[in-house]
mmCIF file of C-alpha atoms in Angstrom:
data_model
loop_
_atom_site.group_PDB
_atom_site.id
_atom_site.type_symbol
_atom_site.label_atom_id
_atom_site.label_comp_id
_atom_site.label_asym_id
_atom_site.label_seq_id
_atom_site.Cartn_x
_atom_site.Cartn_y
_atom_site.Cartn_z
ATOM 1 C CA UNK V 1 122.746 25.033 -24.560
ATOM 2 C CA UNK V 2 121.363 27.146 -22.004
ATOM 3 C CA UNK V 3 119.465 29.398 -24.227
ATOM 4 C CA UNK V 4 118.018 26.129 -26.088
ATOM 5 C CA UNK V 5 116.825 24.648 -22.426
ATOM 6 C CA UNK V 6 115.264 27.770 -21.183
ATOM 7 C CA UNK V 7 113.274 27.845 -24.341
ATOM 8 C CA UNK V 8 111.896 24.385 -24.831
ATOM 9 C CA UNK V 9 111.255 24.584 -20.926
ATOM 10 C CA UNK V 10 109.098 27.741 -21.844
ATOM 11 C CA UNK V 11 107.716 26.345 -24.860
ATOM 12 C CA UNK V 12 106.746 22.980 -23.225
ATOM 13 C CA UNK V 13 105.666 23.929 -19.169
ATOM 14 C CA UNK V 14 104.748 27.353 -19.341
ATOM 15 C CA UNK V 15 101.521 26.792 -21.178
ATOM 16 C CA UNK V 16 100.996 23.400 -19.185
ATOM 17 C CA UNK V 17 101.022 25.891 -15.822
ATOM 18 C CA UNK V 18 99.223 28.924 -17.374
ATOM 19 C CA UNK V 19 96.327 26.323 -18.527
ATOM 20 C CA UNK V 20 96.769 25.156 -15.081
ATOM 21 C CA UNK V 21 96.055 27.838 -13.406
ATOM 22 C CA UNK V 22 92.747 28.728 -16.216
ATOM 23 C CA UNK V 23 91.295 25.493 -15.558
ATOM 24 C CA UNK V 24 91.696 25.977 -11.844
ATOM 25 C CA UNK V 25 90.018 29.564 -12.182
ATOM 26 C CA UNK V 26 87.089 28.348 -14.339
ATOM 27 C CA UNK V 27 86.357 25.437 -11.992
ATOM 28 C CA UNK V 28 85.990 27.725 -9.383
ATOM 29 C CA UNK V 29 83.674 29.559 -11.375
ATOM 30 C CA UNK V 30 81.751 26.578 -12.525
ATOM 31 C CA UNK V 31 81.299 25.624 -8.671
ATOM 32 C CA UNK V 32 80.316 28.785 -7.654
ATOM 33 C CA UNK V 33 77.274 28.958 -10.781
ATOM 34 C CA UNK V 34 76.163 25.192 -9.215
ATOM 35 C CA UNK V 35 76.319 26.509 -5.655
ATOM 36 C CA UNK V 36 73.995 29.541 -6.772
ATOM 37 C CA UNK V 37 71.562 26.899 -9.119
ATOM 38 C CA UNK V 38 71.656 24.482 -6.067
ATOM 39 C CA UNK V 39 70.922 27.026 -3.731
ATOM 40 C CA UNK V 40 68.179 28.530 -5.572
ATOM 41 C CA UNK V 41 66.346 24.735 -6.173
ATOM 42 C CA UNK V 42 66.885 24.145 -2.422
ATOM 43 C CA UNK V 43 64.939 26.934 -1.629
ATOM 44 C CA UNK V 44 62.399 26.449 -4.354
ATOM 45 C CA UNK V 45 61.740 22.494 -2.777
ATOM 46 C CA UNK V 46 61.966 23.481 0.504
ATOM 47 C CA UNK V 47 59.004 25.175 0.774
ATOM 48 C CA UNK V 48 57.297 22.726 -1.056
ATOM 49 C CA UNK V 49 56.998 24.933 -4.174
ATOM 50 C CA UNK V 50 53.571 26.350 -3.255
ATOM 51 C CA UNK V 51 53.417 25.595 0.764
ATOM 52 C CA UNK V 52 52.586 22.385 2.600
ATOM 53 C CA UNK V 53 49.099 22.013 1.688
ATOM 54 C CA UNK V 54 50.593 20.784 -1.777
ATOM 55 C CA UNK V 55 52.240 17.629 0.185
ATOM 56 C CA UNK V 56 49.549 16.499 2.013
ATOM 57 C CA UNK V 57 46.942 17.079 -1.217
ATOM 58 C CA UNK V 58 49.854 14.749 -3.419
ATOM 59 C CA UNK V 59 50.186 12.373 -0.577
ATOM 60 C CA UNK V 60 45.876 12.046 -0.267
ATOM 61 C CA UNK V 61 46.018 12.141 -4.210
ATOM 62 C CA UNK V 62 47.950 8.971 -3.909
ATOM 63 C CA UNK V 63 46.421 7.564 -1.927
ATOM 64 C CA UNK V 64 43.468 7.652 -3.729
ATOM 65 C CA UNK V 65 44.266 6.314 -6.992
ATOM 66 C CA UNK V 66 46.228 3.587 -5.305
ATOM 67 C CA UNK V 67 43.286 1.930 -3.235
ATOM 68 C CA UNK V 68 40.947 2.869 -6.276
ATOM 69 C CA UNK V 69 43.181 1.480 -8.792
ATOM 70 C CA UNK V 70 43.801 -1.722 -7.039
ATOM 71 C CA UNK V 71 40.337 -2.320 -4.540
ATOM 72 C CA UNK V 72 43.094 -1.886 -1.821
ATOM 73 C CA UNK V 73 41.963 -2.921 2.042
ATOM 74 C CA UNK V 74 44.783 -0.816 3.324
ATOM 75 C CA UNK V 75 47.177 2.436 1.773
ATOM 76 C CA UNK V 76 49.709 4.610 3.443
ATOM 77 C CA UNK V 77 51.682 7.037 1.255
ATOM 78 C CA UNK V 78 54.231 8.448 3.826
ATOM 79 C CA UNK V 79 56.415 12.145 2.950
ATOM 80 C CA UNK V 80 59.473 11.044 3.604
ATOM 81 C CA UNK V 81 61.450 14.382 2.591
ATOM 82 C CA UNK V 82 58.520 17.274 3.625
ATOM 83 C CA UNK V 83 58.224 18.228 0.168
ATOM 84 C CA UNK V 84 56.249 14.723 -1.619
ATOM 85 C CA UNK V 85 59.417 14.432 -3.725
ATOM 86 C CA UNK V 86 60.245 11.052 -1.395
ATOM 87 C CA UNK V 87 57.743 8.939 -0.440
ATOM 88 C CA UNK V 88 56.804 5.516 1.262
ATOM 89 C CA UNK V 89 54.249 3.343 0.596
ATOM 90 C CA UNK V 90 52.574 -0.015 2.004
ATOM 91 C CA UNK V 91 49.595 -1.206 0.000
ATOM 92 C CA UNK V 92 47.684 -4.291 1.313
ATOM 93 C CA UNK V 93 45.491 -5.668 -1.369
ATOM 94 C CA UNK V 94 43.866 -9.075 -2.901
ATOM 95 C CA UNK V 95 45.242 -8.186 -6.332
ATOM 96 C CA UNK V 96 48.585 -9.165 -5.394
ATOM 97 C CA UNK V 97 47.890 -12.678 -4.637
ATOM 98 C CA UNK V 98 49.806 -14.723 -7.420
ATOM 99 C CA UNK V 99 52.205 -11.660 -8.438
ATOM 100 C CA UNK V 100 55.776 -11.502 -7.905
ATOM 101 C CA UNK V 101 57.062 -8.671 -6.113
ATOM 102 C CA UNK V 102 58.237 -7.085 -8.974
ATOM 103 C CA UNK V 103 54.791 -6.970 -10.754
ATOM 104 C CA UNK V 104 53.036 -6.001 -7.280
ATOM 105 C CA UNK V 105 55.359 -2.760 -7.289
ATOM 106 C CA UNK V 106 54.558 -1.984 -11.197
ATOM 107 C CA UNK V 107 50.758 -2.652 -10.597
ATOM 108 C CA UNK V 108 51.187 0.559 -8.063
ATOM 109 C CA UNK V 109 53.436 2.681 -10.170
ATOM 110 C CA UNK V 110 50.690 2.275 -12.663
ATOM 111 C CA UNK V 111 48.576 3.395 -10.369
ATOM 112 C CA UNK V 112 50.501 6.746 -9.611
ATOM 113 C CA UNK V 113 52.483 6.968 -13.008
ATOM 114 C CA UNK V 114 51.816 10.528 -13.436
ATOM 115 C CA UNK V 115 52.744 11.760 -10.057
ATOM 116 C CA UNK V 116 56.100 10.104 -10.676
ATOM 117 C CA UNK V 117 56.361 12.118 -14.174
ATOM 118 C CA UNK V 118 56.212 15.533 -12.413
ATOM 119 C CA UNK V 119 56.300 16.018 -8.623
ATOM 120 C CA UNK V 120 57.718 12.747 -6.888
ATOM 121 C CA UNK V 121 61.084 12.289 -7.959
ATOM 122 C CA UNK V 122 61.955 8.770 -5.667
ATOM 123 C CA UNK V 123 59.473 6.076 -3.380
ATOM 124 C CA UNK V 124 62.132 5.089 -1.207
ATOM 125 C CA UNK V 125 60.441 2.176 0.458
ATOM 126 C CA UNK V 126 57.415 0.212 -1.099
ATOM 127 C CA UNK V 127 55.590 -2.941 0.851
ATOM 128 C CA UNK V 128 52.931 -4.719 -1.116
ATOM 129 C CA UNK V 129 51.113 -7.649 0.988
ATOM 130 C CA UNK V 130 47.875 -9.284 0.419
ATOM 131 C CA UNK V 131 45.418 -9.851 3.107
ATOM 132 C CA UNK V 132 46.827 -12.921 4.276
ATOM 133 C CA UNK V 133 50.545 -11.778 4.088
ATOM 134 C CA UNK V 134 49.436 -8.751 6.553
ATOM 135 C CA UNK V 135 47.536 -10.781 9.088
ATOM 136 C CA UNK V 136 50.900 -12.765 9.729
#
């Protein structure tokens, strides 16, 4: 009965453990690849990809099609990360009058819809007022 025990226990927990132990080894190793990839795209946006003049030429790029796009009185594209991959905007303009919210923030993504394809990955804040809205 012994003999019997001892071999079903081997048969049925050893591999359990020794899989164990193999999924425990190649998480570690999974971890340490994403730490390295991570690492290595931290770096990459850090610097902006090709220094800050990059930023500030997205952010003025922006800004541009945004208050030509919509005859805007008033446009401020903020950098929220230091790298243009998270920015703010507040657009004041007389094409929003009669638009819900919703259509006021596609009418700017429109405006900017290639930016958003490639270098800005998130606006984390967007105000859209008209004229009158502002003066309150």
């Amino acid at each position: 009965a012994t003999t019997t025990t001892t071999t079903m226990w081997r048969a049925l927990v050893r591999p359990a453990v020794t899989a164990g132990v193999n999924h425990a080894a190649r998480a570690r190793g999974a971890c340490a690849r994403t730490a390295r990839a991570t690492a290595r795209a931290t770096r990459t946006f850090a610097s902006g990809g090709e220094g800050n003049n990059i930023t500030s030429a997205l952010v003025e790029q922006m800004r541009g099609k945004i208050a030509e796009g919509l005859e805007a009185d008033a446009v401020d594209v903020r950098d929220e990360s230091g790298n243009a991959r998270h920015v703010s905007i507040k657009v004041v303009s007389k094409a929003f009058e009669g638009k819900s919210s919703v259509n006021r923030q596609r009418m700017v993504y429109k405006c900017i819809w290639m930016e958003l394809q490639d270098q800005v990955h998130a606006v984390n804040e967007m105000v859209t007022l008209t004229p009158e809205e502002a003066s309150k």
